[in-house]
Amino acid sequence: MIFQRVLSIYLFLPSALSSIHSIHDDTSIDCDSLPSQSDFFSSQQLDMVCHHRKMWMEEREARISIEMGEKPTRKQAAYLKAIEKCTRENCVRAGVKRPKRATRKTIRREVRMMSREERRAVYEAMNILKSSEVDNITAWDLHTLVHYPDSAPGAHWGPAFLPWHREFLRQFEIALQKERPMAFLPYWDSTLDQGLPRPADSVLWSDELLGNGNGYVKTGPFKDWETNVFMPLSEVPVKRLYRSTGGRPNDRLLSPRDIEWIESRANYSDLTFCHDKTFESMHGLSHVWVGGFMFVIRVSPNDPAFYMHHAFVDNLWERFRQKQQSRDQRENEYAKKTCSKLQELDAQMKPFGITNRDGLSNRYTDQWYEYEPIRHCSSDRPNCDSPYLFCDEKQWVCRSKVVLGGNCTGFEGSAICYKSTCIKGSCRLPPRVELAKRLQKNPMNSAEENKSEGRSRLAKGVVWTKTLLIDEDGRGIRDTLASVTVDYGDGSKTTVYMNHTLEYPELPGMVYIPLPKVHGDDRMKITVTARDAYGRYCQPQCYNSTVERHHVCEGRLDLSSSIAHSYPISFTHDPTSRRFLDADLSVHPRLISVTPPYLVFACSRKMLTTGMIWSIANSERPPRDTEEHVFIRVTLSRNDMDDLQVESSSLLDRDTWRSPVQAATSPVDPSILFVRVPNPELHPSGVSVRVSFLHHGSRIGCIVKCTSEDGWSEECDGIVSLHKDPTLSAESTFSSDPSVLPLLGWKMQFHPSTWTHRVPYLHFTC
């Protein structure tokens, strides 16, 4: 009977929620006027608190999950209520028959304190929940929907925050244990990371533990997880697990000072109260710091880090209870001001079939679970109990280790680096090991494809495109161990490495990547990934030409000879031309510009902005041409080229140059000739040159037309002026570099079908 009653609560939750508006009496409160311990937060952090509170209230009133069509089916409601029933009975699965009561309490450990077997059980159980569907929604996503504000209107911004989440976590833990009885809900003690030089470098965000924290989660046990909704506040559609750990400069994790404040409160009403802007806001710091789905309260359970973080919050609450309250106080002491009937002590803890008072019960930690504390190191015992922790002997505390390539400044000589050594402020491999690794990498130049792996797709030809790898400081990576891998979608892959020598317009951090040559109407789908020199995941960003910005993407490229079916990637089949991809060679040498490639990689824990990407391109300027002569282009219309010569004569001196037309003809376009003239960079007042043609040594008459900057052509005398000042130069395009000449006049940016060509200033019809 009880089970049927609580089942109906879930099944008919949407209609029940229609009465929420009548019992909410707190939405009009000005967030800025609410109490807080402001010395714990910056003004920006307090503004963020108010923003998140406003968002939660608006989504609660809007009944957002109902609008999204997430009304639970009978089967889904039955699943959730079976979990809740099992929570009361503390049951786990026995074989494949029926649940049975657990014989002992669950011990919740810090995630870095788990054994290998425990990690396997927890990660397997989580992945089972993520892959098991109940009427087309995964079990994991059903638990996430329970956390929606219209489903759980009293879960946040009031004194029910702590008991509501205690019950929510316990139900989730039961769901894990029904899949793997050995599993439990680990907690993430973020104070272990908070004291590191750069907390985002913590080993927690590595392949072995929670996976990468910089962008799409592509490593670790939760890689490539799809989410039940698009990530809110994102400029682009993101429906895969995504993080931005420590990506914003003003965000921080919980600190020992925060913990001291929590544990030192005299009673529950001092710990949490009506729209608490201290404890609940402290908990929000880690949400915002992780970023991605964790940034928005409603959808934060999409990330497994949510449950581990909230287990730590529950741990802190229990530490307060044990330290400051008697058994009777733990079950009866509550906030004096609730501001909402939903937050009152005896109000229903929606959507569960219990009250907020039930969430204060001693039964949770008396019978069901307890927390194993972290044993910190001391002078008598200077070690920690985990390979992922090290002893900070300056303060005699255990801290998280740092991944290879991470920042270890100030900890030289300690064991801070995981499977590496702190050398000059960076976690690195020992010099001999690193040297051996460099010698073992693909010995071919990074411009060449690994033919043993990528043969199948590249057999019909190769085209080249560029990408950039950008480091923490917004600079191009130069380490030759950084690599890019191209997955051609047919089982074949190619890995290429960073160029160690660059020549303008190649940008720092640039890597050439080989793509299959497309023919006719061919369309290909390719995935490109990158790792920095330490093997860490780099988040791809793709250029959006509509808004003229780079946005996060998954590195998946559609390639076709037609722009209608291709991403706007610049590419060429000519190895000698690829250096000039993304460059504008249709302008004066002093105005030549380079755009960043369509696809770039942020090998960084910080947020990479479009401005940072473009600053790399803008900071590179073409070198000044100091050769005595340069070449300009002229076009010639004539059928008979035999015994024809082209001549240039300077009007200022006797500098005359003559060449057979066939020798001066462009290898790309037979109508274009390259004509040598004095370099205007060496002549402050500029140069003026007359171009003419000779046949058997005699000058011949030609019709000459000059094309101005605006594209207007008119007859002229064959004289062209060049100047180092672009505004004073009639012919804009010239160079002394033989490799540039065939490309002069071309703007080689974005897809080749959109490239434009600027005609030469002089055109001869002879």
XYZ file of C-alpha atoms in Angstrom, residues 17-628:
612
model
C 3.163 20.570 -9.324
C 0.489 22.888 -10.637
C -0.118 23.937 -7.048
C 3.478 24.922 -6.432
C 2.862 28.534 -7.403
C 0.370 28.916 -4.578
C 2.749 27.754 -1.867
C 5.906 29.523 -2.963
C 6.350 32.690 -0.976
C 10.044 33.346 -1.473
C 10.662 34.181 -5.126
C 10.316 37.915 -4.660
C 13.148 38.152 -2.149
C 16.016 40.324 -3.365
C 19.069 38.085 -3.480
C 21.404 40.975 -2.706
C 19.662 41.496 0.624
C 20.104 37.913 1.795
C 22.598 37.122 4.584
C 26.067 35.857 3.776
C 29.553 35.582 5.172
C 30.880 37.994 2.546
C 34.479 37.620 3.683
C 34.360 34.114 2.182
C 33.305 35.308 -1.265
C 34.290 37.940 -3.767
C 31.656 40.273 -5.155
C 31.755 38.330 -8.423
C 31.097 35.078 -6.563
C 28.156 36.603 -4.689
C 26.741 37.825 -7.989
C 27.093 34.275 -9.301
C 25.195 32.958 -6.273
C 22.316 35.317 -7.001
C 22.361 34.391 -10.682
C 22.128 30.675 -9.904
C 19.360 31.215 -7.363
C 17.375 33.225 -9.894
C 17.851 30.546 -12.545
C 16.672 27.789 -10.186
C 13.580 29.761 -9.160
C 12.658 30.590 -12.749
C 13.050 26.984 -13.876
C 11.051 25.778 -10.879
C 8.158 28.091 -11.659
C 8.336 27.276 -15.375
C 8.030 23.533 -14.654
C 10.824 22.997 -17.133
C 10.952 19.179 -17.113
C 7.245 19.014 -17.988
C 7.714 21.461 -20.842
C 10.519 19.234 -22.133
C 8.118 16.307 -22.250
C 9.768 14.484 -19.376
C 6.612 13.312 -17.624
C 7.625 9.899 -16.245
C 5.985 6.799 -17.630
C 4.535 4.230 -15.250
C 7.592 2.028 -15.726
C 9.978 4.903 -15.027
C 8.066 5.930 -11.919
C 8.064 2.322 -10.732
C 11.860 2.156 -11.161
C 12.399 5.284 -9.074
C 10.031 4.197 -6.325
C 11.580 0.730 -6.195
C 14.915 2.463 -5.568
C 13.365 4.586 -2.829
C 11.759 1.536 -1.213
C 15.069 -0.277 -1.367
C 16.748 2.723 0.277
C 14.554 2.310 3.342
C 15.385 -1.405 3.452
C 19.101 -0.954 2.668
C 18.980 -3.710 0.086
C 21.430 -4.848 -2.568
C 21.117 -7.358 -5.378
C 21.610 -11.042 -4.574
C 22.584 -12.808 -7.804
C 19.831 -12.318 -10.357
C 16.832 -13.167 -8.182
C 15.702 -10.461 -5.788
C 17.233 -7.765 -3.594
C 18.216 -8.620 -0.057
C 19.117 -6.533 2.963
C 22.780 -5.553 3.252
C 24.547 -7.106 6.214
C 26.767 -4.110 6.999
C 27.087 -0.390 6.506
C 28.579 1.001 3.331
C 31.928 2.719 3.821
C 32.262 5.783 1.614
C 35.874 6.595 0.773
C 37.519 9.556 -0.929
C 37.754 8.789 -4.634
C 41.569 8.678 -4.505
C 41.478 6.269 -1.573
C 39.554 3.539 -3.376
C 41.268 0.282 -4.257
C 41.510 -0.803 -7.870
C 38.706 -3.310 -7.328
C 36.474 -0.685 -5.716
C 37.071 1.749 -8.574
C 36.191 -0.937 -11.071
C 32.936 -1.741 -9.249
C 31.924 1.940 -8.965
C 32.766 2.798 -12.571
C 31.089 -0.325 -13.929
C 27.924 0.381 -11.938
C 27.838 3.976 -13.155
C 28.259 2.917 -16.766
C 25.509 0.318 -16.397
C 23.122 3.008 -15.144
C 24.180 5.169 -18.078
C 23.502 2.432 -20.624
C 20.386 0.789 -19.096
C 17.165 2.269 -20.437
C 13.750 2.498 -18.835
C 11.268 3.389 -21.567
C 13.928 5.087 -23.719
C 15.532 7.068 -20.889
C 18.651 5.768 -19.175
C 18.473 5.002 -15.474
C 21.202 7.610 -14.926
C 19.137 10.265 -16.662
C 16.071 9.384 -14.611
C 18.028 10.181 -11.452
C 19.106 13.444 -13.088
C 15.494 14.372 -13.830
C 14.630 13.879 -10.160
C 17.001 16.799 -9.454
C 15.079 19.171 -11.737
C 13.629 22.179 -9.864
C 9.986 21.425 -10.607
C 10.490 17.809 -9.512
C 12.449 18.795 -6.408
C 11.232 22.325 -5.619
C 12.699 22.273 -2.110
C 16.110 20.829 -2.978
C 17.914 24.177 -3.074
C 17.987 27.614 -1.461
C 16.739 26.693 1.966
C 17.376 24.510 5.020
C 16.069 21.383 3.237
C 19.109 21.518 0.938
C 21.163 19.174 3.129
C 18.542 16.512 4.010
C 17.131 16.489 0.451
C 20.520 15.747 -1.071
C 21.292 13.178 1.625
C 18.255 11.182 0.544
C 18.968 11.760 -3.162
C 22.559 10.472 -2.796
C 21.488 7.435 -0.825
C 18.950 6.451 -3.466
C 21.598 6.832 -6.152
C 24.020 4.725 -4.114
C 21.392 1.982 -3.831
C 20.998 2.097 -7.622
C 24.762 1.556 -7.954
C 24.752 -1.309 -5.470
C 21.903 -3.067 -7.230
C 24.238 -3.306 -10.236
C 27.477 -3.974 -8.347
C 27.020 -4.842 -4.636
C 30.646 -3.874 -3.938
C 30.044 -0.339 -5.231
C 29.557 2.693 -3.020
C 29.370 6.446 -3.508
C 32.898 7.876 -3.196
C 33.370 11.478 -2.126
C 35.600 14.132 -3.643
C 37.458 16.111 -0.984
C 38.252 19.211 -3.028
C 40.457 20.638 -0.269
C 43.048 18.065 -1.379
C 43.252 19.959 -4.679
C 42.670 23.502 -3.474
C 46.256 24.055 -2.261
C 47.948 22.973 -5.494
C 49.700 25.519 -7.754
C 47.001 24.811 -10.340
C 44.164 22.623 -8.993
C 43.039 21.661 -12.501
C 46.331 19.727 -12.819
C 45.187 17.344 -10.070
C 45.498 13.662 -10.862
C 41.752 13.478 -10.190
C 41.210 14.767 -13.736
C 43.226 12.012 -15.375
C 42.468 8.864 -17.357
C 42.677 6.687 -14.223
C 40.131 8.575 -12.124
C 37.452 10.955 -13.474
C 38.840 11.662 -16.957
C 39.964 14.957 -18.426
C 38.470 18.209 -17.208
C 39.237 20.455 -20.175
C 36.294 20.265 -22.549
C 34.518 17.180 -23.815
C 35.289 14.233 -21.550
C 37.291 12.028 -23.907
C 39.347 10.033 -21.405
C 38.673 7.973 -18.312
C 35.672 5.835 -17.308
C 33.048 8.352 -18.464
C 34.451 9.263 -21.873
C 31.988 10.121 -24.639
C 28.987 10.011 -22.306
C 25.904 11.478 -23.937
C 23.705 13.699 -21.800
C 19.933 13.885 -21.499
C 19.831 17.583 -22.465
C 21.930 20.200 -24.189
C 24.354 21.996 -21.902
C 22.695 25.252 -20.750
C 24.342 28.625 -21.401
C 26.494 27.159 -24.179
C 26.888 29.130 -27.403
C 26.921 25.886 -29.370
C 24.865 22.696 -28.915
C 26.692 20.403 -26.486
C 25.041 17.096 -25.640
C 28.018 15.143 -24.357
C 29.665 15.278 -20.957
C 31.675 18.492 -20.834
C 33.837 20.223 -18.210
C 35.944 23.325 -17.813
C 37.850 22.642 -14.596
C 39.421 25.807 -13.236
C 38.853 27.493 -16.564
C 37.747 30.836 -15.130
C 40.260 32.892 -13.139
C 37.956 33.915 -10.264
C 36.616 30.445 -9.438
C 37.915 28.359 -6.555
C 37.354 25.125 -4.677
C 36.434 24.591 -1.046
C 39.261 25.555 1.282
C 40.252 24.404 4.797
C 38.977 27.776 6.028
C 35.543 27.002 4.581
C 35.556 23.627 6.327
C 36.510 25.228 9.624
C 33.546 27.617 9.327
C 31.139 24.762 8.603
C 32.293 22.582 11.490
C 32.347 25.463 13.969
C 28.672 26.497 13.650
C 26.868 26.215 16.967
C 23.592 24.830 15.615
C 21.754 23.890 12.425
C 20.122 27.292 12.025
C 23.602 28.866 11.864
C 24.757 26.319 9.316
C 21.952 26.639 6.791
C 18.875 28.809 6.699
C 16.458 30.593 4.421
C 18.316 31.082 1.135
C 21.659 30.404 2.729
C 24.406 32.281 0.952
C 27.230 30.668 2.888
C 27.258 26.841 3.179
C 25.137 26.249 0.109
C 27.137 28.903 -1.713
C 30.372 27.277 -0.605
C 29.106 24.055 -2.120
C 28.377 26.004 -5.308
C 32.002 27.069 -5.646
C 33.035 23.580 -6.742
C 30.068 23.348 -9.112
C 31.167 26.505 -10.897
C 34.849 25.516 -10.781
C 34.194 22.216 -12.581
C 32.072 24.055 -15.137
C 30.273 22.479 -18.055
C 27.157 20.640 -16.919
C 28.177 21.138 -13.290
C 27.860 24.903 -13.776
C 24.037 24.813 -13.882
C 22.339 23.307 -10.817
C 19.488 21.606 -12.678
C 21.632 19.528 -15.040
C 24.691 19.045 -12.832
C 23.933 15.339 -12.047
C 24.845 14.566 -15.664
C 28.452 14.602 -14.431
C 29.548 11.828 -12.033
C 31.613 14.510 -10.284
C 28.282 15.883 -8.996
C 27.609 12.840 -6.818
C 31.171 12.726 -5.492
C 31.127 16.435 -4.700
C 27.768 16.212 -2.933
C 28.966 13.184 -0.983
C 31.722 15.456 0.375
C 29.135 18.114 1.252
C 27.120 15.418 3.056
C 30.329 14.316 4.794
C 30.923 17.878 6.013
C 27.360 18.067 7.306
C 27.838 14.799 9.178
C 31.084 16.089 10.679
C 29.151 19.118 11.959
C 26.431 16.849 13.337
C 28.894 14.652 15.193
C 30.865 17.599 16.529
C 28.150 20.076 17.456
C 24.907 18.156 18.012
C 23.539 15.467 20.316
C 21.632 12.558 18.795
C 18.342 14.226 19.649
C 19.435 17.581 18.169
C 20.481 15.924 14.919
C 16.941 14.715 14.324
C 14.991 17.723 15.557
C 17.061 20.901 15.336
C 16.228 22.926 12.220
C 16.377 26.418 10.773
C 14.199 29.017 12.468
C 13.409 30.807 9.224
C 12.530 28.811 6.136
C 10.910 31.410 3.830
C 8.951 28.686 2.063
C 6.482 25.994 3.016
C 8.507 23.604 0.833
C 11.442 24.076 3.215
C 9.546 23.542 6.464
C 10.613 20.710 8.740
C 7.521 18.545 8.262
C 6.923 19.384 4.598
C 7.073 16.589 2.056
C 10.554 16.175 0.594
C 9.284 16.235 -2.989
C 9.308 14.076 -5.027
C 10.123 11.481 -2.356
C 7.580 9.885 -0.065
C 9.232 11.220 3.112
C 9.446 14.578 4.895
C 12.340 16.960 5.410
C 12.426 15.811 9.048
C 13.035 12.232 7.871
C 16.175 13.487 6.121
C 17.612 14.443 9.522
C 17.354 10.879 10.813
C 20.354 9.262 12.509
C 19.454 6.114 10.610
C 21.454 7.150 7.552
C 24.828 6.983 9.280
C 23.804 4.618 12.075
C 22.707 1.834 9.740
C 23.362 2.603 6.088
C 26.714 4.274 5.522
C 29.602 6.117 7.098
C 32.543 8.165 5.822
C 36.151 7.050 6.023
C 38.184 10.164 6.848
C 41.444 11.111 5.140
C 44.433 10.332 7.336
C 46.845 13.193 6.853
C 50.581 12.734 7.177
C 52.751 13.784 10.093
C 56.421 13.995 11.026
C 56.082 10.532 12.591
C 54.316 9.094 9.546
C 55.287 11.204 6.513
C 53.268 9.356 3.920
C 49.699 9.172 2.624
C 47.611 6.071 2.068
C 47.111 6.456 -1.664
C 49.351 6.484 -4.751
C 47.367 9.551 -5.846
C 48.269 11.626 -2.765
C 51.541 13.018 -1.449
C 52.642 14.485 1.870
C 53.137 18.247 1.914
C 55.756 18.343 4.655
C 55.566 22.134 4.921
C 52.091 21.860 6.456
C 51.926 18.104 7.181
C 48.824 17.508 5.108
C 48.100 15.149 2.255
C 47.400 16.729 -1.104
C 46.507 15.411 -4.511
C 49.333 14.560 -6.845
C 49.704 16.425 -10.128
C 49.602 14.904 -13.607
C 52.510 14.783 -16.043
C 52.974 18.257 -17.489
C 51.210 19.927 -14.556
C 52.400 22.873 -12.487
C 54.415 21.917 -9.385
C 55.938 25.315 -8.604
C 57.010 25.549 -4.974
C 56.960 21.777 -4.453
C 60.318 20.879 -5.995
C 61.892 17.988 -4.107
C 58.525 16.603 -2.992
C 56.531 13.664 -4.365
C 53.858 15.959 -5.851
C 54.171 14.589 -9.396
C 52.287 11.423 -10.332
C 54.644 9.022 -12.130
C 56.952 11.942 -12.909
C 59.359 14.412 -11.277
C 59.049 18.101 -10.431
C 61.649 19.833 -12.605
C 61.737 23.636 -12.750
C 58.084 23.987 -11.759
C 56.713 21.343 -14.117
C 55.990 17.640 -13.679
C 58.225 15.930 -16.214
C 59.728 12.589 -16.982
C 63.368 12.140 -15.989
C 65.634 13.547 -18.761
C 66.815 10.135 -19.955
C 63.274 8.780 -20.150
C 62.062 11.861 -22.002
C 64.955 11.625 -24.469
C 64.143 7.987 -25.147
C 60.518 8.914 -25.729
C 61.527 11.542 -28.272
C 63.719 9.053 -30.082
C 60.909 6.491 -30.167
C 58.315 8.823 -31.675
C 57.538 8.697 -35.364
C 60.922 9.584 -36.916
C 59.348 10.999 -40.055
C 58.753 14.701 -40.372
C 55.366 15.652 -38.976
C 54.294 16.599 -42.454
C 54.396 12.980 -43.602
C 51.640 10.484 -42.999
C 52.141 7.204 -41.225
C 51.655 5.091 -44.313
C 51.495 1.780 -42.457
C 48.288 2.877 -40.694
C 46.659 5.410 -42.983
C 47.246 3.661 -46.300
C 43.651 2.724 -47.146
C 42.071 6.183 -47.207
C 45.178 8.004 -48.445
C 45.850 5.607 -51.331
C 43.864 7.778 -53.754
C 45.822 10.895 -52.890
C 46.513 13.287 -50.057
C 45.562 16.877 -49.365
C 47.012 18.919 -46.542
C 45.408 21.209 -44.028
C 46.702 23.008 -40.954
C 45.790 22.996 -37.311
C 47.141 24.781 -34.229
C 47.940 23.458 -30.753
C 47.737 26.199 -28.108
C 49.105 26.033 -24.555
C 48.014 27.368 -21.150
C 49.365 30.845 -21.874
C 47.671 31.200 -25.236
C 50.852 30.499 -27.176
C 51.476 27.946 -29.870
C 53.018 24.724 -28.590
C 56.487 24.049 -29.958
C 57.331 20.731 -28.315
C 57.872 18.062 -30.969
C 56.206 15.392 -28.802
C 52.822 17.096 -29.253
C 50.796 15.155 -31.786
C 47.621 15.085 -33.851
C 45.791 11.884 -34.810
C 43.473 11.631 -37.811
C 40.838 8.890 -37.749
C 39.617 8.250 -41.281
C 36.527 6.353 -40.190
C 37.484 3.059 -41.793
C 39.728 1.734 -39.042
C 42.835 3.493 -40.317
C 44.552 6.334 -38.472
C 47.513 8.642 -38.927
C 49.502 10.360 -36.188
C 51.608 13.390 -37.035
C 53.894 15.411 -34.782
C 54.652 19.046 -34.200
C 56.946 20.801 -36.686
C 60.204 21.853 -35.068
C 61.045 24.412 -37.776
C 58.613 27.041 -38.998
C 58.702 29.559 -41.810
C 56.262 32.426 -42.248
C 53.287 32.270 -42.682
C 53.421 29.090 -40.578
C 52.228 29.956 -37.066
C 53.730 28.734 -33.783
C 51.979 25.526 -32.744
C 51.083 24.598 -36.322
C 50.820 20.990 -37.467
C 50.134 19.773 -41.015
C 47.605 16.974 -41.116
C 47.021 14.673 -44.107
C 43.465 14.200 -45.350
C 42.186 11.965 -48.126
C 41.886 13.676 -51.474
C 38.236 13.967 -52.431
C 37.152 13.303 -55.997
C 33.973 14.510 -57.690
C 31.006 14.123 -55.372
C 32.957 12.189 -52.715
C 32.134 13.044 -49.112
C 34.228 11.936 -46.174
C 33.811 12.138 -42.422
C 37.023 12.411 -40.442
C 37.785 12.852 -36.747
C 40.863 14.737 -35.587
C 42.203 14.582 -32.022
C 45.313 16.040 -30.412
C 47.515 15.480 -27.382
C 50.110 17.798 -25.933
C 53.703 16.782 -25.313
C 52.670 15.085 -22.056
C 49.910 13.019 -23.633
C 47.089 15.167 -22.237
C 43.854 15.672 -24.173
C 43.484 18.898 -26.147
C 39.982 20.305 -26.713
C 39.186 21.106 -30.357
C 37.608 24.396 -31.369
C 36.111 25.082 -34.805
C 35.596 28.401 -36.554
C 32.041 29.640 -37.010
C 32.077 32.042 -39.955
C 28.586 33.335 -39.144
C 29.637 34.874 -35.838
C 33.344 34.969 -36.742
C 34.395 33.081 -33.634
C 35.932 29.768 -32.676
C 33.648 27.506 -30.626
C 34.169 24.171 -28.917
C 33.559 21.244 -31.221
C 34.301 17.527 -31.354
C 36.949 17.661 -34.076
C 34.715 15.935 -36.606
C 35.173 17.153 -40.162
C 33.069 16.697 -43.276
C 35.280 16.913 -46.350
C 34.136 17.459 -49.937
C 35.227 19.351 -53.031
C 31.966 21.296 -52.695
C 31.561 23.840 -49.926
C 27.899 22.816 -49.679
C 28.949 19.458 -48.252
C 32.189 20.405 -46.514
C 33.327 22.306 -43.489
C 35.182 25.525 -44.459
C 38.625 23.957 -44.201
C 41.476 25.241 -46.331
C 43.467 22.432 -47.965
C 45.766 21.790 -50.894
C 47.267 18.774 -52.620
C 50.532 20.656 -53.304
C 53.160 20.174 -50.551
C 54.965 23.348 -51.650
C 51.789 25.432 -51.386
C 50.530 24.215 -48.010
C 52.747 26.683 -46.155
C 50.524 29.486 -47.463
C 47.186 27.961 -46.463
C 45.089 30.472 -44.493
C 47.192 33.353 -45.853
C 46.062 36.319 -47.929
C 48.638 36.804 -50.712
C 46.402 39.140 -52.693
C 47.647 42.225 -50.872
C 50.820 44.264 -50.446
C 53.568 42.333 -48.578
C 53.206 44.641 -45.612
C 49.493 43.846 -45.435
C 49.714 40.067 -45.736
C 47.591 38.446 -43.034
C 47.128 34.916 -41.767
C 43.912 33.589 -40.272
C 43.959 30.790 -37.701
C 42.970 27.412 -39.157
C 39.366 26.295 -39.068
C 40.307 23.668 -36.468
C 42.516 24.519 -33.477
C 43.220 22.684 -30.216
C 43.259 24.143 -26.719
C 45.861 22.133 -24.812
C 44.947 24.101 -21.729
C 43.009 23.991 -18.482
C 42.042 27.634 -18.999
C 39.242 28.842 -21.220
C 40.606 29.673 -24.645
C 38.961 32.700 -26.222
C 38.709 33.620 -29.888
C 40.810 36.688 -29.120
C 43.625 34.497 -27.794
C 43.500 32.337 -30.920
C 43.587 35.289 -33.294
C 46.352 37.011 -31.331
C 48.677 34.176 -32.349
C 48.014 34.912 -36.021
C 48.100 38.682 -35.574
C 51.384 38.609 -33.694
C 53.187 37.012 -36.637
C 54.245 39.512 -39.278
C 55.921 38.795 -42.624
C 59.685 39.332 -42.568
C 61.046 42.346 -44.460
C 62.253 41.370 -47.910
C 65.896 42.482 -48.280
C 66.658 40.896 -51.631
C 67.837 43.293 -54.317
